[in-house]
PDB file of C-alpha atoms in Angstrom:
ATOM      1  CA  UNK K   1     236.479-206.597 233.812  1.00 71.00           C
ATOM      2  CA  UNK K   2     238.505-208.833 232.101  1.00 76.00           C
ATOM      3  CA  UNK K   3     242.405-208.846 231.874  1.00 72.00           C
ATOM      4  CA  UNK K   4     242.534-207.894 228.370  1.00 74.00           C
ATOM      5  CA  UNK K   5     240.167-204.995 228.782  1.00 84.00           C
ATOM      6  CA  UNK K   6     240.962-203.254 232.521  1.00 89.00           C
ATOM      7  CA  UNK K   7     242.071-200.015 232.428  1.00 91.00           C
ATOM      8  CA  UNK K   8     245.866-199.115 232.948  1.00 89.00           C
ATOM      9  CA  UNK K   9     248.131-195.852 233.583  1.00 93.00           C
ATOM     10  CA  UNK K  10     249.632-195.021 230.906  1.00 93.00           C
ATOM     11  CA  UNK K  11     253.947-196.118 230.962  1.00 91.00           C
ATOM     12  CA  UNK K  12     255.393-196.338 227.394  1.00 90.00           C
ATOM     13  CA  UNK K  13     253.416-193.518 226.456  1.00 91.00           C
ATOM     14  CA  UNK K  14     254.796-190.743 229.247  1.00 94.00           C
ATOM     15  CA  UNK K  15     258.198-192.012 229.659  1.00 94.00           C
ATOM     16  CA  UNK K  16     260.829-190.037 228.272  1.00 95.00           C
ATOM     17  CA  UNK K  17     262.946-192.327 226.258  1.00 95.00           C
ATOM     18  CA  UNK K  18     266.512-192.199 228.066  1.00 95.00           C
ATOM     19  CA  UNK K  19     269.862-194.071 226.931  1.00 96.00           C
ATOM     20  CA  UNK K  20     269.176-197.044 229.197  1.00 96.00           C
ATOM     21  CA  UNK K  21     265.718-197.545 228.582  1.00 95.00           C
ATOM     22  CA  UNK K  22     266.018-197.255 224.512  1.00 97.00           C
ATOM     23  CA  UNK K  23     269.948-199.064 224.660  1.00 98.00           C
ATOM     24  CA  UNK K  24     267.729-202.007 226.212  1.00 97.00           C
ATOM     25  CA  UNK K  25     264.828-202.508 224.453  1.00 97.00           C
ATOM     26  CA  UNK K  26     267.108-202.198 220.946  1.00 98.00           C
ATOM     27  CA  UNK K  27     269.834-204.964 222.463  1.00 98.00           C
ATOM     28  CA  UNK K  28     266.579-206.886 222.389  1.00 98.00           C
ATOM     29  CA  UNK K  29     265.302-205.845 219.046  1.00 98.00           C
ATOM     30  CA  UNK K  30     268.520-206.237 217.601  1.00 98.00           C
ATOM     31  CA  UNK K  31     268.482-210.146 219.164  1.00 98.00           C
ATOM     32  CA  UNK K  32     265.089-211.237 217.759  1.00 98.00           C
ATOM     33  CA  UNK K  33     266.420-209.627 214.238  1.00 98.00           C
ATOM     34  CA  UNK K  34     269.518-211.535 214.351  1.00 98.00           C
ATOM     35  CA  UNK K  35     267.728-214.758 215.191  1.00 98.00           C
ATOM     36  CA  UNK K  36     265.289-214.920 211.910  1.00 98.00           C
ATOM     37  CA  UNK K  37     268.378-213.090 209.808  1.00 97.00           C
ATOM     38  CA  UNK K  38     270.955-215.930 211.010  1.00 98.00           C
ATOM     39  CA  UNK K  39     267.887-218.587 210.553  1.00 98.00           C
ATOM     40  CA  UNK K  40     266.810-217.515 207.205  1.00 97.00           C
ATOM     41  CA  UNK K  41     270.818-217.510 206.062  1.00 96.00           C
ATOM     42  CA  UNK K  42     271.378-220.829 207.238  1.00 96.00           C
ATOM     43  CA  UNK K  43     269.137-222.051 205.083  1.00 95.00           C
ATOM     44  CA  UNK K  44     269.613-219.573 202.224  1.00 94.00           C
ATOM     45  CA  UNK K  45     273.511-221.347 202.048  1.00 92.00           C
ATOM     46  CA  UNK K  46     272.091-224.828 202.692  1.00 93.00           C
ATOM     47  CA  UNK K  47     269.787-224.335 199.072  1.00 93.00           C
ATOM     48  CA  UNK K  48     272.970-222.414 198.064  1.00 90.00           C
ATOM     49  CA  UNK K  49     275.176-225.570 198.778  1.00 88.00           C
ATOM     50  CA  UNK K  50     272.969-228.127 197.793  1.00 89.00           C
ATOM     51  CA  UNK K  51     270.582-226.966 194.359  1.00 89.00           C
ATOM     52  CA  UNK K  52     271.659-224.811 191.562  1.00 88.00           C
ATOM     53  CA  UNK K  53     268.719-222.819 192.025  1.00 88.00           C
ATOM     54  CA  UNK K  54     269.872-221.963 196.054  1.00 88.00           C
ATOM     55  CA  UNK K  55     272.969-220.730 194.329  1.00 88.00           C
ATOM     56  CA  UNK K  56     271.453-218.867 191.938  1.00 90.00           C
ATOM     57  CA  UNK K  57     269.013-217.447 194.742  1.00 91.00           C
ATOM     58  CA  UNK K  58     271.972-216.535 196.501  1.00 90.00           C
ATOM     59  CA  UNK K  59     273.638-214.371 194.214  1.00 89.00           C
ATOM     60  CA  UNK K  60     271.031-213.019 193.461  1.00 91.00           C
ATOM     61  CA  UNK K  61     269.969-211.490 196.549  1.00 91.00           C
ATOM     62  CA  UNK K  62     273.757-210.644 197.297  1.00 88.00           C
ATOM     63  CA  UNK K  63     273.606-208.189 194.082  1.00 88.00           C
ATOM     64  CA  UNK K  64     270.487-206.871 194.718  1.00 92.00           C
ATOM     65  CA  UNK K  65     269.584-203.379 195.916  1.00 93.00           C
ATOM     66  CA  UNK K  66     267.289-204.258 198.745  1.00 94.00           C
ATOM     67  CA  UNK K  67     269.461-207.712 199.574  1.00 94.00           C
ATOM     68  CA  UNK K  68     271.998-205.743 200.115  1.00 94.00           C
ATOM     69  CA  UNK K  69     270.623-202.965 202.475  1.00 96.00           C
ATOM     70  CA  UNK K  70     268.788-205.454 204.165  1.00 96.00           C
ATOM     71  CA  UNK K  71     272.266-207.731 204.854  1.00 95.00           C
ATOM     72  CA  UNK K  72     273.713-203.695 206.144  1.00 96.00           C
ATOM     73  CA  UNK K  73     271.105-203.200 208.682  1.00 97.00           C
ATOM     74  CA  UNK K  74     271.226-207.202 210.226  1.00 97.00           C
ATOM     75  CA  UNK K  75     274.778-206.780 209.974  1.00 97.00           C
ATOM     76  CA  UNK K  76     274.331-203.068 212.205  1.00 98.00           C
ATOM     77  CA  UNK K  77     272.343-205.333 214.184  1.00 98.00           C
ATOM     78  CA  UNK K  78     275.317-207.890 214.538  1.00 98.00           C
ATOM     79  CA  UNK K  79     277.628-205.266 216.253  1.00 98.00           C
ATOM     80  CA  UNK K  80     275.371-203.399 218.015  1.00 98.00           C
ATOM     81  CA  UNK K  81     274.240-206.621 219.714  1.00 98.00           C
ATOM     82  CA  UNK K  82     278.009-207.389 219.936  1.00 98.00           C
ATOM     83  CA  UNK K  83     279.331-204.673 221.639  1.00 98.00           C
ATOM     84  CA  UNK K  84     276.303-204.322 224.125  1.00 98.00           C
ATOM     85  CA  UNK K  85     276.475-207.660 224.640  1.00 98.00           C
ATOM     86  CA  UNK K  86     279.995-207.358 225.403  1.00 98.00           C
ATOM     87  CA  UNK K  87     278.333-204.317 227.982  1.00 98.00           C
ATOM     88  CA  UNK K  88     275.839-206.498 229.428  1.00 98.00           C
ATOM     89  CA  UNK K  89     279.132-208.809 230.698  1.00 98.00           C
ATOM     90  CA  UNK K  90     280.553-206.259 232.000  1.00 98.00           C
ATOM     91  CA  UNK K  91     277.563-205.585 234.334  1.00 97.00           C
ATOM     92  CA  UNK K  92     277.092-209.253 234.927  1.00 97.00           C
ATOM     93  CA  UNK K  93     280.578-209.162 236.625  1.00 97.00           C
ATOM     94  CA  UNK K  94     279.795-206.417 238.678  1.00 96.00           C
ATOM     95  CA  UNK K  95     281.409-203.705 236.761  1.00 96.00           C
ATOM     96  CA  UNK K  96     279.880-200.187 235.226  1.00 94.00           C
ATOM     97  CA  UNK K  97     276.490-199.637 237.167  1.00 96.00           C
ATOM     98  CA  UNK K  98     277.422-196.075 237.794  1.00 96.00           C
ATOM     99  CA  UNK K  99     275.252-193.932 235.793  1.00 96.00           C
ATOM    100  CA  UNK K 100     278.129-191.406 234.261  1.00 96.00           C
ATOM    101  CA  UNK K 101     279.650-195.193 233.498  1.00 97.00           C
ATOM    102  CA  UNK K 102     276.725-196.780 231.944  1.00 97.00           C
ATOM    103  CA  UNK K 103     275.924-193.179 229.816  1.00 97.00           C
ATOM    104  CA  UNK K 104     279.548-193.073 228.663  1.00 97.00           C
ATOM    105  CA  UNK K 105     279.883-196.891 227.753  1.00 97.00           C
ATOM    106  CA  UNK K 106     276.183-196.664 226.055  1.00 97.00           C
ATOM    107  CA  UNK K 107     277.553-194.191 223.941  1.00 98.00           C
ATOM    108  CA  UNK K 108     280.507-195.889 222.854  1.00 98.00           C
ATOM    109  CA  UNK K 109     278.507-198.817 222.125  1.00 98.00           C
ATOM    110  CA  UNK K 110     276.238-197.191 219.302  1.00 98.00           C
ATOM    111  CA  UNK K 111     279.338-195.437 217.903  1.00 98.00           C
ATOM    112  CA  UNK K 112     281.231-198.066 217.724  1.00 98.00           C
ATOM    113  CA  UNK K 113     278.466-199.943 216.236  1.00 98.00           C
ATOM    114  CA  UNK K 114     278.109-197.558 213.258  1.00 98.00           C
ATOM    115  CA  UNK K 115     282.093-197.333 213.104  1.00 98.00           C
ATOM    116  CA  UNK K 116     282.069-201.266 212.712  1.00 97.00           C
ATOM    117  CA  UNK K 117     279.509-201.599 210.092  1.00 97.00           C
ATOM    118  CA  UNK K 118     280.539-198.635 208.396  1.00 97.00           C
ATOM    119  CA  UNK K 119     284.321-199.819 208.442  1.00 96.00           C
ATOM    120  CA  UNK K 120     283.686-203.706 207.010  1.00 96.00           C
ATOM    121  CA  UNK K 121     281.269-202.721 204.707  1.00 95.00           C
ATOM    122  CA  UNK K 122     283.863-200.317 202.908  1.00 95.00           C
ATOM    123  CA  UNK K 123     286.479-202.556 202.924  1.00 92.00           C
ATOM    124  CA  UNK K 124     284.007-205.173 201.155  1.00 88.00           C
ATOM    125  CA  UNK K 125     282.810-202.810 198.525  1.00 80.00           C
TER     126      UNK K 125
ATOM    127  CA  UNK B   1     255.397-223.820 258.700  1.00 81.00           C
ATOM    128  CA  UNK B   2     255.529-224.288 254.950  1.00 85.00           C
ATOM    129  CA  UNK B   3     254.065-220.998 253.140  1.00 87.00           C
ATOM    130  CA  UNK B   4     253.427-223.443 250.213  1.00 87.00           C
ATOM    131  CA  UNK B   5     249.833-224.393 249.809  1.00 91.00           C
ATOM    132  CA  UNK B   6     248.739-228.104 249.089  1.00 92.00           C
ATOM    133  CA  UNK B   7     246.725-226.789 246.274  1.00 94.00           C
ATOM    134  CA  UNK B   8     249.406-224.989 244.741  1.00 92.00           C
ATOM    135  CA  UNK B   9     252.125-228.002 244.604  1.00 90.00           C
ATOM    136  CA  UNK B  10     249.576-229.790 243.288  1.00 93.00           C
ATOM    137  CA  UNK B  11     248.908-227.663 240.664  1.00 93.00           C
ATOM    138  CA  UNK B  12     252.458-227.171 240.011  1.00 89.00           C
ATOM    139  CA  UNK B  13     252.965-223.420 240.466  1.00 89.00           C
ATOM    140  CA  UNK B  14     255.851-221.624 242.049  1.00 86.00           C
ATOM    141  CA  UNK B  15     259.239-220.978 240.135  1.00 87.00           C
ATOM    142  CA  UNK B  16     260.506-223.660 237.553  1.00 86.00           C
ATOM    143  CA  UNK B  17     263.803-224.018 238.949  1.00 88.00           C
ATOM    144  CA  UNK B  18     265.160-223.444 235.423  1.00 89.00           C
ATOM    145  CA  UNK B  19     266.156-219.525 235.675  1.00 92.00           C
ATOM    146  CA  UNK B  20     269.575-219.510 236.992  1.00 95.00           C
ATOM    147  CA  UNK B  21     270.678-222.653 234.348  1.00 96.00           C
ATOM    148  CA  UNK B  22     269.132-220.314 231.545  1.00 96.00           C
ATOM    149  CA  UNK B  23     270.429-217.243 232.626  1.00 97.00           C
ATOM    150  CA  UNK B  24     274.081-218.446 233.436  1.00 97.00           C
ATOM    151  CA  UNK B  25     273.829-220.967 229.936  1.00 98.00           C
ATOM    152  CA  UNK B  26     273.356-217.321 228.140  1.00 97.00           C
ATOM    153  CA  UNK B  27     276.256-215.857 229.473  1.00 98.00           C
ATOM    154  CA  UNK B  28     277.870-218.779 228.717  1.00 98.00           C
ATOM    155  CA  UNK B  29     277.516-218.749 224.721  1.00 98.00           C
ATOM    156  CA  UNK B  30     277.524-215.498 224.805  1.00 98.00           C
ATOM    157  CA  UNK B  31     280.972-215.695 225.800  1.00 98.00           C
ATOM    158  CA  UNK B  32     281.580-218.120 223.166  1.00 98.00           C
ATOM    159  CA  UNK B  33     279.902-215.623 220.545  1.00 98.00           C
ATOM    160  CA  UNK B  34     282.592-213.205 220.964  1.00 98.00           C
ATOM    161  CA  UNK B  35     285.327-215.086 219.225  1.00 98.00           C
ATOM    162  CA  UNK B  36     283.174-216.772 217.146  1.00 98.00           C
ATOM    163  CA  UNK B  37     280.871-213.456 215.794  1.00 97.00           C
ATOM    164  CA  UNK B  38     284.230-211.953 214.980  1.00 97.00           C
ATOM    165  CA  UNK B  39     285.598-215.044 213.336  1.00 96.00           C
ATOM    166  CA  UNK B  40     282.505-214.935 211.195  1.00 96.00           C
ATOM    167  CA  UNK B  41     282.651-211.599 209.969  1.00 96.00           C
ATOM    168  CA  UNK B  42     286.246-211.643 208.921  1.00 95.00           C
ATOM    169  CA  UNK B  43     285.319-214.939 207.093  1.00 94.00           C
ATOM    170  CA  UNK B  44     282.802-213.599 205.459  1.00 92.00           C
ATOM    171  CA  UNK B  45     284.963-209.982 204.738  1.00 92.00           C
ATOM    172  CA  UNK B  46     287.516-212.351 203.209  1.00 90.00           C
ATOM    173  CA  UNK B  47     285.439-214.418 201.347  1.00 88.00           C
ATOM    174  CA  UNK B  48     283.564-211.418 200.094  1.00 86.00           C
ATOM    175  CA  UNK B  49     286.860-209.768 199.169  1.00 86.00           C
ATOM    176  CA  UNK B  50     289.001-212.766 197.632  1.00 84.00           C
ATOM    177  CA  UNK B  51     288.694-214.932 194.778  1.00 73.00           C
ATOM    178  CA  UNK B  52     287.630-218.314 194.695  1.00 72.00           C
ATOM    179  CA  UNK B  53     291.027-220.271 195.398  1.00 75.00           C
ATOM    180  CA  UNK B  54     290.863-218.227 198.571  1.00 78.00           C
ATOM    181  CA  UNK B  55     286.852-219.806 199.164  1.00 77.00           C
ATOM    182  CA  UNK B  56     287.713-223.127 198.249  1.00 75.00           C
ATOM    183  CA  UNK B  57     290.604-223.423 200.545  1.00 80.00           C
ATOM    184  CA  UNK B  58     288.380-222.010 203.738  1.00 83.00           C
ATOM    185  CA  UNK B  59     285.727-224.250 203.164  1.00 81.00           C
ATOM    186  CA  UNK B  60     288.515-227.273 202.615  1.00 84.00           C
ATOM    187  CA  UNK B  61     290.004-226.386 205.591  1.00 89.00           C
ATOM    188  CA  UNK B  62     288.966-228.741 208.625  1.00 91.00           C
ATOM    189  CA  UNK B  63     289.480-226.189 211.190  1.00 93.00           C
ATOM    190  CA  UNK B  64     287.070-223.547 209.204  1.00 93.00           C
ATOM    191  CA  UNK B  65     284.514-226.044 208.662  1.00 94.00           C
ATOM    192  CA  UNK B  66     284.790-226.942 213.103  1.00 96.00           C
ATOM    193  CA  UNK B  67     284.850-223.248 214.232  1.00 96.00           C
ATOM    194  CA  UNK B  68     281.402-222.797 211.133  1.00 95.00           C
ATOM    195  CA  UNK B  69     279.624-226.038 212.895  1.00 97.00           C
ATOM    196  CA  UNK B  70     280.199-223.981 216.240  1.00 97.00           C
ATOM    197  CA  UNK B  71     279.060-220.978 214.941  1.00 97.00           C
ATOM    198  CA  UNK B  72     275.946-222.169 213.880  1.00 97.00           C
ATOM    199  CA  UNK B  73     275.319-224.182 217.214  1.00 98.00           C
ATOM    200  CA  UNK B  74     275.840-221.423 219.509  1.00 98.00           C
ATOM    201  CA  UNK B  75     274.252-219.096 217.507  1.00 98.00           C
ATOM    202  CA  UNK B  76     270.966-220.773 217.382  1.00 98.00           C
ATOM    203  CA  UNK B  77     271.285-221.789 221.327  1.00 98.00           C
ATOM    204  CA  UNK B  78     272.127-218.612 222.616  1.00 98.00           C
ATOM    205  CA  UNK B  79     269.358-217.067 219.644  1.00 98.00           C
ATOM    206  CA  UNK B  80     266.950-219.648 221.187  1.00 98.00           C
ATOM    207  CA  UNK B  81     267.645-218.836 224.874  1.00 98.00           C
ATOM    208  CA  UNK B  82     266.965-215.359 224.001  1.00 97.00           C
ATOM    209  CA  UNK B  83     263.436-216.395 222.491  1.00 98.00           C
ATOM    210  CA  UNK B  84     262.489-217.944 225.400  1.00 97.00           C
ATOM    211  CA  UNK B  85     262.907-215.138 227.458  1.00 97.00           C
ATOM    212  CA  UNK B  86     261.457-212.331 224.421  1.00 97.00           C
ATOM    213  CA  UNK B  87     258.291-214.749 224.217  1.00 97.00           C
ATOM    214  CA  UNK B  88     257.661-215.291 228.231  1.00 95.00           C
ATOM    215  CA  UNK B  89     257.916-211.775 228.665  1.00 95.00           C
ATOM    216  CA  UNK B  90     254.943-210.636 226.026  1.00 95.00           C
ATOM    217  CA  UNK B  91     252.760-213.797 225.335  1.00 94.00           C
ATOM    218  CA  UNK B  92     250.136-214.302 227.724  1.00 88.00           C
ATOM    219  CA  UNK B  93     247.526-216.743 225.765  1.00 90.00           C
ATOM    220  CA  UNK B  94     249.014-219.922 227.187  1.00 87.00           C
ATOM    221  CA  UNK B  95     248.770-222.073 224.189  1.00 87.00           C
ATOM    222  CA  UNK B  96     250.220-219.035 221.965  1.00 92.00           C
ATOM    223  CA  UNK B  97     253.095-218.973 224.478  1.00 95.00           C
ATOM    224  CA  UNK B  98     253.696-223.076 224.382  1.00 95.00           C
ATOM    225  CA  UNK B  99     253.031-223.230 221.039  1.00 96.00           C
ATOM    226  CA  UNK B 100     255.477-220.647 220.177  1.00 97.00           C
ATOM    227  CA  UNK B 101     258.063-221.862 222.512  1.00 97.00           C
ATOM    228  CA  UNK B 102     258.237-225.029 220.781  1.00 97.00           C
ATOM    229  CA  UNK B 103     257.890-224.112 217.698  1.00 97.00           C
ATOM    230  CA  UNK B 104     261.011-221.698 218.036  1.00 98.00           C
ATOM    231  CA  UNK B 105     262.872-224.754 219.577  1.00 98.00           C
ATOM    232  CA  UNK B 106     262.204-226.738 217.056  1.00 98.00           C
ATOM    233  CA  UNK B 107     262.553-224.232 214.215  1.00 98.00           C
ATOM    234  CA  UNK B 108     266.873-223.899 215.907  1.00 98.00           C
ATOM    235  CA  UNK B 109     267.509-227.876 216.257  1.00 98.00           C
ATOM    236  CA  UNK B 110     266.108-227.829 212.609  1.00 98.00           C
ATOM    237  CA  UNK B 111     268.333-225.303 211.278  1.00 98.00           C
ATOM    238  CA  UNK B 112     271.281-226.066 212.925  1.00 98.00           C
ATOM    239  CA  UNK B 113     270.661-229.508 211.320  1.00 97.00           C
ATOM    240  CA  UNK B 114     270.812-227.713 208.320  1.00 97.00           C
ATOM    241  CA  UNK B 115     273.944-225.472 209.200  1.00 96.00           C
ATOM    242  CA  UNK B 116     275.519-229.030 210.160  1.00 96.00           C
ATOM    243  CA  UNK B 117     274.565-230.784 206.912  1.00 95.00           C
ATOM    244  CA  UNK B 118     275.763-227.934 204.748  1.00 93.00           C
ATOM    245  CA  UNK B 119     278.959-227.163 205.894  1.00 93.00           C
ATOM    246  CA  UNK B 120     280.229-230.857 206.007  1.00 93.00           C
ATOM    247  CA  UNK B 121     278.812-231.930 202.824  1.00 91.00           C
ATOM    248  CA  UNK B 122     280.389-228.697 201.361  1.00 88.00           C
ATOM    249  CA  UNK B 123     283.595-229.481 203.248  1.00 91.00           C
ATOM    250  CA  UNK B 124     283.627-233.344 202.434  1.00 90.00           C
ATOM    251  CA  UNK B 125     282.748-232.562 198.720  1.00 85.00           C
ATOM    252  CA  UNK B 126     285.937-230.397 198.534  1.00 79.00           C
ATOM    253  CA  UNK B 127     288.444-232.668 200.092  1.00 74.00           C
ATOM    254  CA  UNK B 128     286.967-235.494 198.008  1.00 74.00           C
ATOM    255  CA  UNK B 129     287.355-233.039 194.676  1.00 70.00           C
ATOM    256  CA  UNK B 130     291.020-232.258 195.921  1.00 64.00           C
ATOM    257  CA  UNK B 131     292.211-235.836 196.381  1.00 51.00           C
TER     258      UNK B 131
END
C-alpha cells in the first residue's frame, strides 16, 4: 500500500485537546495568519502611498464592517503571537517547563491577549 | 567505522546542517520583534487617534521611517523562517514543498522591497514638501 493510502491509528481524533497542545498549534496558526495579514498590508500601503486608487482602497477597507473585524482578529493574532512568543523565550532559556508553570503562564498569555486587543482597540475607537 | 553509507553521501541525505542557524536566527528576530511589534502598534494607535500634522510629522521623521524599514525586514524574515518550518512539517509532494518554499521566499524579499520603497518614497516626498 502506498504512503498516501496505509492505514493509521487514529491521534488528532482521540486526543483530548489540553492547554499545551491547543496553546501550540494556535502560536502557529496565529504565525501563518500574521504572515499573509502583514504581506497583504505591505502592499495595501505601498498602492496606498503610491496611486490614488491604493488610497482610496485603503480607506475604504479601514471603514468597512468586515475590514475592520478582519484587522481585530489579525491584530488578536498579533498579541497572542506576542506574548507566547515572549513564552516560547522563556522556555528557550531554560525557564517555565514545570507543568503548574507552563498552565499558569498559558493562561496569562490568552488573557492578556484579549486584554491587549480589547484595550487598543477602545482607545482607537 | 563510518555508519554513513557511500550511497547515501552520494545521494546527499542526512541532516542539512542548516537547523541550529534557523532555529537560533528565529530567536534572534524574534527578539528584535518585541520592541519593534510594540513600536508598531503604538504607531499605528497614534496615527489612528491623531490628526494629520501628527501623521505627517511620523512619517517625516528619519528615525520613524528607520525603525518602519526594520519592521518590515524582520517581520518578513522571522514570518519567512516560520514558513519554512510550517511547510516542511506538512508538505510531503517534493516539488509542492520546493515550489512552495521558494515561492514564499520570494513572495518576503518582494514585499519587503515594497515595504522599503514605500516608506522612503513616502518619507523623501515629505521632507522634500517641507523644505
Amino acid at each position: 500500500m502506498s504512503l498516501e493510502n496505509r492505514p493509521l491509528s487514529p491521534h488528532i481524533s482521540i486526543y483530548k485537546p489540553q492547554i499545551t497542545s491547543v496553546l501550540s498549534i494556535s502560536h502557529r496558526i496565529t504565525g501563518v495568519v500574521l504572515y499573509f495579514g502583514i504581506v497583504f498590508l505591505i502592499w495595501t500601503l505601498f498602492a496606498a502611498v503610491y496611486t490614488q486608487k491604493g488610497e482610496d482602497l485603503l480607506f475604504m477597507i479601514l471603514g468597512s464592517y468586515p475590514g475592520i473585524i478582519i484587522l481585530f482578529a489579525w491584530s488578536f493574532c498579533l498579541f497572542y503571537h506576542l506574548l507566547n512568543g515572549i513564552r516560547h523565550l522563556f522556555w528557550d532559556i531554560g525557564k517555565g517547563y514545570e507543568l503548574a508553570i507552563v498552565t499558569k503562564s498559558g493562561i496569562a498569555v490568552v488573557i492578556g491577549a484579549v486584554l491587549l486587543t480589547i484595550g487598543c482597540w477602545i482607545l482607537v475607537i | 567505522m563510518e555508519l554513513r553509507s557511500e550511497i547515501s553521501k552520494a545521494r546527499g541525505l542526512g541532516s542539512a546542517k542548516d537547523g541550529t542557524h534557523h532555529w537560533i536566527m528565529q530567536r534572534v528576530s524574534a527578539i528584535a520583534l518585541i520592541p519593534l511589534a510594540i513600536w508598531f502598534v503604538l504607531s499605528v494607535m497614534k496615527i489612528a487617534r491623531t490628526d494629520s500634522d501628527y501623521l505627517y510629522n511620523f512619517v517625516a521623521s528619519p528615525l520613524q521611517a528607520v525603525v518602519a524599514i526594520l519592521f518590515v525586514l524582520a517581520t518578513l524574515y522571522h514570518g519567512t523562517l516560520g514558513m519554512k518550518v510550517v511547510i516542511e512539517d506538512y508538505v510531503h509532494c517534493k516539488c509542492m514543498k520546493y515550489g512552495l518554499l521558494i515561492f514564499i521566499n520570494f513572495l518576503s524579499i518582494f514585499t519587503a522591497v515594497g515595504g522599503i520603497m514605500s516608506v522612503i518614497s513616502l518619507h523623501l516626498s515629505l521632507i522634500v514638501a517641507g523644505v
